[in-house]
Tab-separated table of C-alpha atoms in Angstrom:
chain	number	residue	atom	x	y	z
A	24	MET	CA	0.030	-0.170	0.052
A	25	LYS	CA	2.638	2.511	0.989
A	26	ARG	CA	4.841	1.471	-1.959
A	27	SER	CA	2.069	2.664	-4.136
A	28	TYR	CA	2.234	6.305	-2.593
A	29	LEU	CA	4.890	7.501	-4.799
A	30	ALA	CA	3.698	5.901	-7.979
A	31	ILE	CA	0.190	7.493	-7.398
A	32	LEU	CA	1.798	10.864	-6.592
A	33	ALA	CA	3.920	10.652	-9.800
A	34	LEU	CA	0.972	9.797	-11.832
A	35	VAL	CA	-0.998	12.877	-10.608
A	36	ALA	CA	1.996	15.156	-10.351
A	37	ALA	CA	3.342	14.582	-13.715
A	38	PRO	CA	0.776	16.501	-15.865
A	39	LEU	CA	0.228	19.026	-13.105
A	40	ALA	CA	3.776	19.965	-12.473
A	41	VAL	CA	4.217	21.617	-15.938
A	42	SER	CA	1.215	23.964	-15.526
A	43	ALA	CA	2.227	27.504	-16.171
A	44	GLY	CA	2.380	30.317	-13.463
A	45	GLU	CA	2.325	27.206	-10.592
A	46	ILE	CA	4.177	28.432	-7.506
A	47	THR	CA	6.806	25.784	-6.644
A	48	PRO	CA	7.584	24.560	-3.150
A	49	THR	CA	10.504	26.813	-2.754
A	50	GLN	CA	8.500	29.983	-4.132
A	51	VAL	CA	5.849	29.855	-1.595
A	52	SER	CA	5.572	33.004	0.255
A	53	PHE	CA	4.366	32.550	3.978
A	54	SER	CA	3.100	35.544	6.000
A	55	ASP	CA	2.781	34.529	9.683
A	56	GLY	CA	2.372	30.980	8.496
A	57	SER	CA	-0.384	31.949	6.012
A	58	VAL	CA	-0.173	31.665	2.200
A	59	GLU	CA	-2.578	34.175	0.517
A	60	ALA	CA	-2.087	33.123	-3.131
A	61	SER	CA	-3.413	30.129	-4.658
A	62	LEU	CA	-0.650	27.883	-5.553
A	63	THR	CA	-2.093	27.235	-9.058
A	64	GLY	CA	-4.642	29.808	-9.725
A	65	VAL	CA	-7.105	26.963	-10.572
A	66	PRO	CA	-9.899	26.625	-7.634
A	67	GLY	CA	-9.416	23.636	-5.572
A	68	ASP	CA	-12.013	20.823	-5.885
A	69	PRO	CA	-13.412	19.926	-2.400
A	70	ALA	CA	-14.461	16.533	-3.609
A	71	MET	CA	-10.897	15.595	-4.599
A	72	GLY	CA	-9.820	17.254	-1.380
A	73	ARG	CA	-12.043	14.915	0.666
A	74	GLU	CA	-10.470	12.024	-1.348
A	75	ILE	CA	-7.024	13.161	-0.574
A	76	VAL	CA	-7.617	13.893	3.251
A	77	GLY	CA	-9.000	10.215	3.633
A	78	ASN	CA	-6.901	8.210	1.155
A	79	LYS	CA	-3.911	6.431	2.795
A	80	SER	CA	-2.022	6.465	-0.460
A	81	LEU	CA	-2.645	10.281	-0.859
A	82	GLY	CA	-2.671	12.819	1.940
A	83	ASN	CA	-3.550	10.198	4.589
A	84	CYS	CA	-4.490	13.232	6.884
A	85	VAL	CA	-6.831	11.007	9.021
A	86	ALA	CA	-3.787	8.921	10.071
A	87	CYS	CA	-3.473	11.777	12.759
A	88	HIS	CA	-6.694	13.813	12.683
A	89	GLU	CA	-10.270	13.003	13.168
A	90	VAL	CA	-12.931	14.157	10.698
A	91	THR	CA	-16.535	13.272	11.365
A	92	ASP	CA	-17.427	14.041	7.723
A	93	LEU	CA	-15.043	11.067	6.861
A	94	ALA	CA	-16.755	8.629	9.125
A	95	ASP	CA	-16.790	6.171	6.165
A	96	VAL	CA	-12.943	5.896	6.370
A	97	PRO	CA	-12.061	3.597	9.199
A	98	PHE	CA	-9.340	4.375	11.784
A	99	HIS	CA	-8.818	8.061	12.424
A	100	GLY	CA	-5.917	9.012	14.558
A	101	GLU	CA	-5.590	11.307	17.358
A	102	ILE	CA	-2.147	12.835	16.969
A	103	GLY	CA	-3.290	16.207	15.638
A	104	PRO	CA	-6.506	18.388	16.542
A	105	MET	CA	-9.868	17.405	15.084
A	106	LEU	CA	-10.581	18.779	11.760
A	107	ASP	CA	-14.244	19.493	12.319
A	108	GLY	CA	-14.817	23.064	12.307
A	109	ALA	CA	-11.531	23.680	10.769
A	110	GLY	CA	-13.212	25.987	8.191
A	111	ASP	CA	-14.570	28.168	11.081
A	112	ARG	CA	-11.305	28.292	12.999
A	113	TRP	CA	-9.000	29.135	10.063
A	114	THR	CA	-9.215	31.309	7.060
A	115	GLU	CA	-8.469	29.948	3.546
A	116	ALA	CA	-4.944	31.489	3.553
A	117	GLU	CA	-4.079	30.165	7.106
A	118	LEU	CA	-5.386	26.538	5.980
A	119	ARG	CA	-3.209	26.789	2.831
A	120	GLY	CA	-0.242	27.849	4.953
A	121	ILE	CA	-0.790	24.961	7.534
A	122	VAL	CA	-1.379	22.209	4.736
A	123	ALA	CA	1.894	23.415	2.625
A	124	ASN	CA	4.236	23.676	5.887
A	125	ALA	CA	2.459	23.663	9.328
A	126	LYS	CA	5.780	24.506	10.903
A	127	MET	CA	5.819	28.072	9.479
A	128	MET	CA	2.898	28.785	11.852
A	129	PHE	CA	3.572	26.141	14.617
A	130	GLU	CA	7.408	25.695	14.946
A	131	ASP	CA	7.286	22.369	16.793
A	132	SER	CA	4.389	20.862	14.821
A	133	LEU	CA	4.712	17.150	14.126
A	134	MET	CA	2.733	17.603	10.944
A	135	PRO	CA	4.545	16.848	7.793
A	136	SER	CA	5.131	19.605	5.382
A	137	PHE	CA	3.156	18.580	2.361
A	138	TYR	CA	4.650	21.188	0.000
A	139	LYS	CA	8.123	21.309	0.820
A	140	THR	CA	11.216	19.820	-1.065
A	141	GLU	CA	14.332	21.245	0.974
A	142	GLY	CA	15.744	21.077	4.431
A	143	PHE	CA	15.252	17.456	5.252
A	144	ILE	CA	17.632	15.257	7.142
A	145	ARG	CA	18.302	11.961	5.483
A	146	PRO	CA	15.335	12.323	3.071
A	147	GLY	CA	14.427	9.010	1.564
A	148	ASN	CA	13.023	7.702	-1.678
A	149	ALA	CA	9.393	7.288	-0.481
A	150	TYR	CA	8.953	4.435	1.910
A	151	THR	CA	11.930	2.337	0.481
A	152	GLY	CA	14.550	3.320	3.156
A	153	LYS	CA	16.919	4.247	0.260
A	154	ALA	CA	18.360	7.812	-0.242
A	155	ALA	CA	16.164	10.345	-2.194
A	156	ASP	CA	17.075	10.548	-5.958
A	157	ASP	CA	16.194	13.164	-8.558
A	158	THR	CA	12.434	11.914	-8.455
A	159	PHE	CA	12.119	13.515	-5.009
A	160	GLY	CA	8.998	15.824	-4.909
A	161	PRO	CA	6.755	17.370	-2.277
A	162	LEU	CA	4.188	14.980	-0.636
A	163	LEU	CA	1.291	16.540	-2.500
A	164	ASN	CA	1.398	18.597	-5.633
A	165	ALA	CA	0.117	22.083	-5.880
A	166	GLN	CA	-3.309	21.356	-7.082
A	167	GLN	CA	-3.688	18.579	-4.589
A	168	ILE	CA	-2.793	21.252	-1.853
A	169	GLU	CA	-5.566	23.503	-3.332
A	170	ASP	CA	-8.051	20.739	-3.249
A	171	VAL	CA	-7.361	19.912	0.479
A	172	VAL	CA	-7.693	23.638	1.316
A	173	ALA	CA	-10.988	23.726	-0.591
A	174	TYR	CA	-12.361	20.741	1.452
A	175	LEU	CA	-11.178	22.036	4.801
A	176	VAL	CA	-12.874	25.446	4.252
A	177	THR	CA	-16.265	23.435	3.880
A	178	LEU	CA	-15.642	21.849	7.376
A	179	LYS	CA	-17.943	24.114	9.458
A	180	ASP	CA	-19.428	23.445	12.851
B	1	MET	CA	-4.671	17.350	25.913
B	2	LYS	CA	-4.474	13.482	25.833
B	3	LYS	CA	-7.434	13.248	28.138
B	4	LEU	CA	-9.445	15.823	26.026
B	5	THR	CA	-8.816	13.796	22.881
B	6	SER	CA	-9.783	10.626	24.545
B	7	ALA	CA	-13.022	12.081	25.569
B	8	LEU	CA	-13.781	13.171	22.096
B	9	LEU	CA	-12.810	9.853	20.794
B	10	ALA	CA	-15.304	8.116	23.197
B	11	SER	CA	-18.039	9.912	21.669
B	12	ALA	CA	-17.059	8.871	18.220
B	13	VAL	CA	-17.433	5.117	18.102
B	14	PHE	CA	-16.666	4.832	14.370
B	15	CYS	CA	-13.137	5.951	15.202
B	16	THR	CA	-11.167	3.120	16.784
B	17	PRO	CA	-11.845	-0.052	18.446
B	18	LEU	CA	-9.364	0.226	21.056
B	19	MET	CA	-9.000	2.325	24.143
B	20	ALA	CA	-6.353	4.843	23.728
B	21	ASP	CA	-4.589	4.521	27.001
B	22	PRO	CA	-2.256	1.717	27.935
B	23	VAL	CA	-4.338	-1.044	29.509
B	24	GLU	CA	-4.422	-1.981	33.215
B	25	ASP	CA	-3.066	-5.419	33.450
B	26	THR	CA	-0.497	-7.575	35.058
B	27	LEU	CA	1.813	-9.986	33.135
B	28	ILE	CA	2.567	-13.132	35.066
B	29	LEU	CA	4.738	-15.400	32.950
B	30	ASN	CA	4.021	-19.230	33.093
B	31	GLU	CA	2.027	-18.564	36.442
B	32	GLU	CA	5.286	-18.092	37.965
B	33	ILE	CA	7.202	-14.680	37.212
B	34	THR	CA	5.503	-11.575	37.868
B	35	MET	CA	6.987	-9.167	35.120
B	36	VAL	CA	7.612	-5.482	35.668
B	37	THR	CA	5.757	-3.898	32.924
B	38	ARG	CA	5.354	-0.472	34.098
B	39	THR	CA	7.603	1.398	36.663
B	40	ALA	CA	8.933	4.722	37.719
B	41	ALA	CA	11.078	6.214	34.806
B	42	PRO	CA	14.913	5.919	35.431
B	43	ALA	CA	16.628	9.161	36.413
B	44	HIS	CA	17.968	9.935	33.026
B	45	VAL	CA	14.561	10.077	31.424
B	46	SER	CA	12.656	11.415	34.377
B	47	ASP	CA	12.697	14.806	32.885
B	48	VAL	CA	10.423	13.657	30.108
B	49	LEU	CA	8.547	10.493	31.425
B	50	ASP	CA	7.164	9.811	34.829
B	51	GLU	CA	6.683	6.192	33.999
B	52	VAL	CA	8.115	3.697	31.735
B	53	ILE	CA	5.601	1.291	30.263
B	54	SER	CA	6.259	-1.923	28.205
B	55	GLY	CA	4.690	-2.265	24.774
B	56	TRP	CA	2.868	-5.226	26.256
B	57	HIS	CA	0.215	-2.822	27.852
B	58	PHE	CA	-0.503	-1.227	24.427
B	59	ARG	CA	-1.606	-4.550	22.659
B	60	GLY	CA	-4.900	-6.391	22.791
B	61	THR	CA	-6.161	-8.909	25.207
B	62	GLU	CA	-5.461	-11.891	23.307
B	63	THR	CA	-2.031	-10.797	22.348
B	64	ARG	CA	-1.224	-10.015	25.893
B	65	ALA	CA	-2.550	-13.373	27.066
B	66	MET	CA	-0.513	-15.224	24.368
B	67	GLN	CA	2.755	-13.840	26.006
B	68	ALA	CA	1.900	-15.069	29.481
B	69	ASP	CA	2.291	-18.619	28.588
B	70	ASP	CA	5.326	-20.300	26.739
B	71	PHE	CA	3.289	-23.010	25.225
B	72	ASP	CA	1.021	-20.158	23.657
B	73	ASN	CA	3.998	-18.067	22.668
B	74	PRO	CA	4.836	-18.688	19.002
B	75	GLY	CA	8.280	-16.993	19.761
B	76	MET	CA	9.153	-19.906	21.879
B	77	ILE	CA	9.390	-22.269	19.054
B	78	PHE	CA	12.227	-20.158	17.471
B	79	VAL	CA	13.802	-20.179	20.994
B	80	GLU	CA	13.728	-24.119	20.798
B	81	GLN	CA	15.234	-24.035	17.422
B	82	ALA	CA	18.098	-22.004	18.859
B	83	GLU	CA	18.451	-24.228	21.646
B	84	GLU	CA	19.450	-26.933	19.139
B	85	VAL	CA	21.890	-24.616	17.448
B	86	TRP	CA	23.414	-23.800	20.824
B	87	ASN	CA	24.443	-27.477	21.333
B	88	THR	CA	25.610	-28.078	17.566
B	89	ALA	CA	29.248	-27.434	16.749
B	90	ASP	CA	30.098	-25.218	13.865
B	91	GLY	CA	33.237	-23.730	12.260
B	92	SER	CA	36.800	-24.846	12.141
B	93	GLU	CA	37.196	-25.194	15.883
B	94	GLY	CA	34.767	-27.912	16.059
B	95	LYS	CA	32.729	-25.904	18.971
B	96	SER	CA	29.342	-25.051	19.695
B	97	CYS	CA	28.147	-22.295	22.193
B	98	SER	CA	27.812	-24.971	24.851
B	99	SER	CA	31.504	-26.022	24.613
B	100	CYS	CA	32.206	-22.836	26.215
B	101	HIS	CA	29.138	-21.675	27.922
B	102	GLU	CA	27.528	-25.015	28.990
B	103	GLY	CA	23.851	-24.824	29.321
B	104	THR	CA	21.810	-21.725	28.262
B	105	ASP	CA	21.125	-20.989	32.054
B	106	SER	CA	24.681	-19.484	32.099
B	107	MET	CA	23.460	-16.709	29.953
B	108	LYS	CA	20.905	-15.610	32.546
B	109	GLY	CA	21.335	-11.894	33.135
B	110	VAL	CA	23.257	-11.096	30.035
B	111	ARG	CA	20.273	-9.755	27.940
B	112	ALA	CA	19.697	-7.294	30.796
B	113	VAL	CA	22.724	-5.394	30.506
B	114	TYR	CA	23.238	-5.254	26.791
B	115	PRO	CA	24.379	-3.061	24.785
B	116	LYS	CA	27.429	-3.131	26.889
B	117	TRP	CA	30.904	-1.537	26.822
B	118	ASN	CA	33.560	-4.303	25.870
B	119	GLU	CA	36.754	-3.221	27.434
B	120	ALA	CA	39.051	-5.588	25.246
B	121	ALA	CA	37.407	-4.503	22.020
B	122	GLY	CA	37.120	-0.822	23.102
B	123	GLU	CA	33.630	-0.528	21.731
B	124	VAL	CA	29.926	-0.765	22.823
B	125	ARG	CA	28.638	-4.154	21.704
B	126	THR	CA	25.012	-5.355	21.187
B	127	LEU	CA	24.311	-9.061	21.975
B	128	GLU	CA	24.449	-9.681	17.996
B	129	MET	CA	27.852	-8.241	17.858
B	130	GLN	CA	28.905	-10.551	20.758
B	131	VAL	CA	27.484	-13.591	19.218
B	132	ASN	CA	29.231	-12.985	15.925
B	133	ASP	CA	32.473	-12.291	17.845
B	134	CYS	CA	32.102	-15.899	19.342
B	135	ARG	CA	31.508	-17.305	15.948
B	136	GLU	CA	34.182	-15.767	14.126
B	137	ASN	CA	37.002	-15.814	16.859
B	138	ARG	CA	36.079	-18.855	19.068
B	139	MET	CA	34.328	-21.196	16.710
B	140	GLY	CA	35.988	-20.347	13.438
B	141	ALA	CA	32.503	-20.119	11.958
B	142	GLU	CA	30.999	-17.690	9.503
B	143	LYS	CA	29.424	-14.458	10.921
B	144	TRP	CA	25.554	-14.477	10.862
B	145	LYS	CA	23.688	-11.947	9.047
B	146	TYR	CA	22.861	-9.301	11.758
B	147	THR	CA	19.099	-9.464	11.536
B	148	GLY	CA	18.929	-12.983	10.114
B	149	GLY	CA	16.752	-15.639	11.597
B	150	ASP	CA	19.676	-17.736	13.148
B	151	MET	CA	20.808	-14.445	14.869
B	152	THR	CA	17.596	-13.189	16.013
B	153	ASN	CA	16.461	-16.697	17.157
B	154	MET	CA	19.805	-17.060	19.284
B	155	VAL	CA	19.224	-13.529	20.624
B	156	ALA	CA	15.808	-14.595	21.715
B	157	LEU	CA	17.203	-17.772	23.439
B	158	ILE	CA	19.508	-15.714	25.474
B	159	SER	CA	17.003	-13.275	26.163
B	160	SER	CA	14.688	-15.842	27.157
B	161	VAL	CA	16.547	-16.988	30.205
B	162	SER	CA	16.661	-13.351	31.474
B	163	ARG	CA	12.962	-12.884	31.469
B	164	GLY	CA	11.726	-11.139	34.648
B	165	MET	CA	15.036	-9.537	35.370
B	166	PRO	CA	15.088	-5.956	35.310
B	167	VAL	CA	16.803	-4.219	32.243
B	168	ASP	CA	19.842	-2.659	33.715
B	169	VAL	CA	22.026	-1.097	30.749
B	170	ALA	CA	25.056	1.082	31.993
B	171	ILE	CA	25.089	4.766	30.518
B	172	THR	CA	28.016	6.217	32.194
B	173	GLY	CA	31.631	5.565	31.914
B	174	PRO	CA	33.069	4.460	28.624
B	175	ALA	CA	29.692	4.010	27.080
B	176	GLN	CA	28.620	7.653	27.738
B	177	SER	CA	29.582	9.113	24.560
B	178	MET	CA	27.731	6.452	22.485
B	179	TRP	CA	24.686	6.892	24.812
B	180	GLU	CA	24.727	10.656	23.935
B	181	GLN	CA	24.944	9.955	20.343
B	182	GLY	CA	21.982	7.594	20.562
B	183	LYS	CA	20.072	10.355	22.428
B	184	GLU	CA	20.782	12.814	19.818
B	185	LEU	CA	19.452	10.249	17.175
B	186	TYR	CA	16.333	9.576	19.347
B	187	TYR	CA	15.399	13.405	18.921
B	188	THR	CA	16.421	13.959	15.482
B	189	ARG	CA	13.366	14.504	13.000
B	190	THR	CA	14.450	12.446	10.039
B	191	GLY	CA	13.019	11.990	6.564
B	192	GLN	CA	10.463	13.788	4.370
B	193	LEU	CA	7.842	13.272	7.302
B	194	GLU	CA	10.410	14.908	9.668
B	195	LEU	CA	9.676	12.532	12.503
B	196	ALA	CA	11.828	11.547	15.492
B	197	CYS	CA	11.679	8.647	17.456
B	198	ALA	CA	10.254	10.878	20.134
B	199	SER	CA	7.517	12.409	18.055
B	200	CYS	CA	5.611	9.165	18.375
B	201	HIS	CA	6.896	7.292	21.368
B	202	GLU	CA	7.590	10.195	23.685
B	203	ASP	CA	4.972	12.874	22.719
B	204	ASN	CA	2.297	10.635	21.550
B	205	TYR	CA	2.390	7.173	23.247
B	206	GLY	CA	-1.205	6.194	24.119
B	207	ASN	CA	-2.613	7.886	20.977
B	208	MET	CA	-3.727	6.176	17.845
B	209	ILE	CA	-2.022	7.037	14.643
B	210	ARG	CA	-4.410	5.613	11.983
B	211	ALA	CA	-5.118	1.895	13.348
B	212	ASP	CA	-1.822	1.852	15.373
B	213	HIS	CA	-1.770	2.348	19.041
B	214	LEU	CA	1.568	4.046	19.778
B	215	SER	CA	3.541	2.657	22.605
B	216	GLN	CA	6.742	4.125	24.291
B	217	GLY	CA	8.719	2.277	21.781
B	218	GLN	CA	10.453	0.266	24.611
B	219	ILE	CA	12.835	-2.604	23.539
B	220	ASN	CA	12.649	-4.833	26.793
B	221	GLY	CA	10.462	-7.198	24.732
B	222	PHE	CA	12.895	-7.793	21.897
B	223	PRO	CA	13.282	-9.982	19.895
B	224	THR	CA	9.665	-9.815	19.458
B	225	TYR	CA	7.162	-11.980	17.665
B	226	ARG	CA	5.024	-10.026	15.347
B	227	LEU	CA	1.732	-11.397	14.389
B	228	LYS	CA	2.188	-9.388	11.213
B	229	ASN	CA	5.174	-11.359	9.872
B	230	THR	CA	4.885	-14.584	12.073
B	231	LYS	CA	8.514	-14.471	12.982
B	232	LEU	CA	11.031	-12.865	15.410
B	233	ASN	CA	12.010	-9.509	14.860
B	234	SER	CA	15.177	-7.735	16.061
B	235	VAL	CA	15.653	-4.499	17.464
B	236	HIS	CA	17.591	-3.061	14.433
B	237	ALA	CA	15.216	-4.415	12.001
B	238	ARG	CA	12.317	-2.508	13.942
B	239	PHE	CA	14.564	0.799	13.879
B	240	LYS	CA	15.078	0.349	10.254
B	241	GLY	CA	11.434	-0.067	9.699
B	242	CYS	CA	10.499	2.948	11.768
B	243	VAL	CA	13.149	5.268	10.161
B	244	ARG	CA	12.035	4.047	6.666
B	245	ASP	CA	8.438	4.959	7.862
B	246	THR	CA	9.488	8.559	8.177
B	247	ARG	CA	10.420	8.610	4.508
B	248	ALA	CA	14.086	8.607	5.476
B	249	GLU	CA	17.347	6.821	4.238
B	250	THR	CA	17.629	4.469	7.009
B	251	PHE	CA	20.792	3.366	8.622
B	252	LYS	CA	21.932	-0.294	8.397
B	253	PRO	CA	21.274	-2.844	10.968
B	254	GLY	CA	24.486	-3.269	13.115
B	255	SER	CA	25.745	0.275	12.167
B	256	PRO	CA	27.263	2.364	14.772
B	257	GLU	CA	24.336	4.883	14.635
B	258	PHE	CA	21.805	1.899	15.399
B	259	VAL	CA	24.138	0.553	18.199
B	260	ALA	CA	24.067	3.900	19.762
B	261	LEU	CA	20.287	4.128	19.560
B	262	GLU	CA	19.734	0.642	20.915
B	263	LEU	CA	21.944	1.612	23.893
B	264	TYR	CA	19.947	4.724	24.463
B	265	VAL	CA	16.500	3.196	23.849
B	266	ALA	CA	17.324	0.261	25.913
B	267	SER	CA	18.547	2.643	28.747
B	268	ARG	CA	15.031	4.360	28.550
B	269	GLY	CA	13.588	0.878	29.899
B	270	ASN	CA	16.035	0.302	32.696
B	271	GLY	CA	13.771	-1.166	35.348
B	272	LEU	CA	11.277	-2.990	33.098
B	273	SER	CA	11.656	-6.627	33.003
B	274	VAL	CA	13.210	-8.360	30.263
B	275	GLU	CA	10.362	-9.916	28.079
B	276	GLY	CA	11.920	-11.247	24.930
B	277	PRO	CA	10.612	-13.091	23.093
B	278	SER	CA	7.547	-11.018	23.283
B	279	ILE	CA	4.501	-10.741	21.194
B	280	ARG	CA	3.382	-7.800	19.332
B	281	ASN	CA	1.319	-6.753	16.316
């Protein structure tokens, strides 16, 4: 299952990575942990975002967060805060910043940085245990980040 | 925080079939030896933990029961296999383990103090390193693969005769610098997921990560029989798996880094009973 993660990412990432005007991971501009501008200019798709949040091979957000809206997906974790009401607690820009790189807002956050490609210690090639090679990319691509953000803003109490 | 999350979870039955906190239970081995599975944290970790808790408390009722009786513990089958190897000569010297060490009872207490500084060699050694030293230099036999079945079974045999004795790994004196190195590794957030051992096993033990109930990552139960792969698993194989799961480049089993990490992690369990071979998921 884990092995298929990179394969799926690569499939999804390849066509999107070439979109003109896309903000690359190293170009993202954070302001107090928020990211105002869309990474792609293309509105996120909340249905896709919902899939990414719950899917083990994509965002796998539920590994650490509980989401009542995703009750059909088994086994939600309890490492991070519950996501119910996230759309009330945070603005879209804040959510984009947190999903892209939560450590910009919360220095010691355990949350993986989903749109970051530099500054890792011993980065690996997905879950192989081997060193990263030139296929290394962010955990989610730019449009996937936008999709997740679009879904999170719908989570209102 | 933990209490709050648990309360939230309790109201959401879909979430997890398991209780989040470690289970209250007592492990009595073969109706004979009462094991110390939770105790006050040793001084060198008391700044971060009040109590050290064996992974046994984080497993399900059946798994816990299985470990309480050697006839039910599948890990003991591998111990029996190693018992045969113990008495079988190998290598150019025509010796077996028993040629020098006699019965396996002579190993009582050994597991509890490893990894350990070896004065003659001038290094910290794991049990695996010591076994291979015997094989190469006493028996004239081939080294075993560090995490191979022969090796892990033998380590389980050596561990089994110390069950119930408290882990008591020395961290001062000549081993101290290696211990410090292990500690450094324990707190280093590696890989693309940027997770340290401490992220899960110190900051989040008791919590669920997806379907897994996070333990303190104690290694007093190693080698451990995993229901997942139905064989004994060594400490370094588990370390490798954990580091891999942070999407990192792992260290090699038997590497100085993992020896240091084993020394450090073992020391975090000082005071817990040796349990190997234990049973885990």
